[in-house]
Every structure is written in C-alpha cells, then in structure tokens.
Short mmCIF file of C-alpha atoms in Angstrom, two decimals:
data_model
loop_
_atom_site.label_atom_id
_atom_site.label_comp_id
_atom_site.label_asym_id
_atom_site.label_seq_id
_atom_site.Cartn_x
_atom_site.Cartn_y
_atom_site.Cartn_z
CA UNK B 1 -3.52 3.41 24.97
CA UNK B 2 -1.57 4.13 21.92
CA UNK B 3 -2.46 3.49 18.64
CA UNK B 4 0.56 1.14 18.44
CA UNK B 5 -1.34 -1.07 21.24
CA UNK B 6 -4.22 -0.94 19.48
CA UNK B 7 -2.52 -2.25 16.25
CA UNK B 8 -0.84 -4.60 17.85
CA UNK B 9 -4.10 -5.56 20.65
CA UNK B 10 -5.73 -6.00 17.03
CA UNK B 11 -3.74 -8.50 15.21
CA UNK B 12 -3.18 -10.76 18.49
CA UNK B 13 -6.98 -11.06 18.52
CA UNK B 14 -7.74 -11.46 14.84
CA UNK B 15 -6.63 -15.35 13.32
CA UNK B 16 -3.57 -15.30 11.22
CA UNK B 17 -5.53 -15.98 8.22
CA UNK B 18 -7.16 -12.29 8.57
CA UNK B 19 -3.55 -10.87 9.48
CA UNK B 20 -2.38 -12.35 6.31
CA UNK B 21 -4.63 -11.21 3.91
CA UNK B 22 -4.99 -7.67 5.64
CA UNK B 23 -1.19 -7.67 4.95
CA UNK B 24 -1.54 -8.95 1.05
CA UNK B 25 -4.38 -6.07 0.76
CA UNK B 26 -1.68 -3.69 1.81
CA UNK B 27 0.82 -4.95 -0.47
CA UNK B 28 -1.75 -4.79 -3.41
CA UNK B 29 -2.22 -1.24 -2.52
CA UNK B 30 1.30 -0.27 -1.78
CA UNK B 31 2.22 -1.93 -5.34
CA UNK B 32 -0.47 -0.47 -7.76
CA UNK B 33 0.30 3.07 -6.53
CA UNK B 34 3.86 2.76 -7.08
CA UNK B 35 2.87 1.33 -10.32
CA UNK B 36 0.52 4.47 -11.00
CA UNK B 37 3.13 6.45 -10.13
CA UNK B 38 5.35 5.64 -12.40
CA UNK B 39 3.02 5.41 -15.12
CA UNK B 40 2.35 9.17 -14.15
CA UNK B 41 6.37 10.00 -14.21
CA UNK B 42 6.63 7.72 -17.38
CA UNK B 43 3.70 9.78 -19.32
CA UNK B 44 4.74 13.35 -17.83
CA UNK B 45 8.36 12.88 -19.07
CA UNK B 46 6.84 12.01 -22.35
CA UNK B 47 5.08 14.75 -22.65
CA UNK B 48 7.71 17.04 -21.91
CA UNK B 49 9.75 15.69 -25.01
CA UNK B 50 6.88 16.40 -26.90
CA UNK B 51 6.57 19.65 -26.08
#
C-alpha cells in the first residue's frame, strides 16, 4: 500500500477530534516557520543596508 492509503487508512481510524488537532499542530508549524522566515528575510535585508 501507498503511503497515501496509509494517510488516509489513518485518519478514517483515528476520531475527528485527533484529526483536528493533528491538523491545528500542522498549521502552528506551517505558520511559525513562515513567520521565522520572514523574520530571517526582514533581519538579512537589514543588515545589508547596514553594510
């Protein structure tokens, strides 16, 4: 089986609840390394001014 199947074999076993918050967790990740990112771009352009 695929890893698709298993992802998906996964969730339909596992409540809704765990689903959920697996998929907030995510989010939460996805979001604070955009926002580190960012940060990064925001201080490396800043010190190239400097510079």
């Amino acid at each position: 089986d695929t890893l698709a199947v298993r992802l998906y074999s996964m969730i339909h076993t596992a409540g809704e609840r765990e689903v959920s918050a697996l998929a907030l967790c995510l989010l939460g990740l996805a979001i604070a390394g955009i926002a580190l990112l960012t940060g990064l771009i925001a201080l490396a352009s800043r010190r190239r001014r400097a510079s």
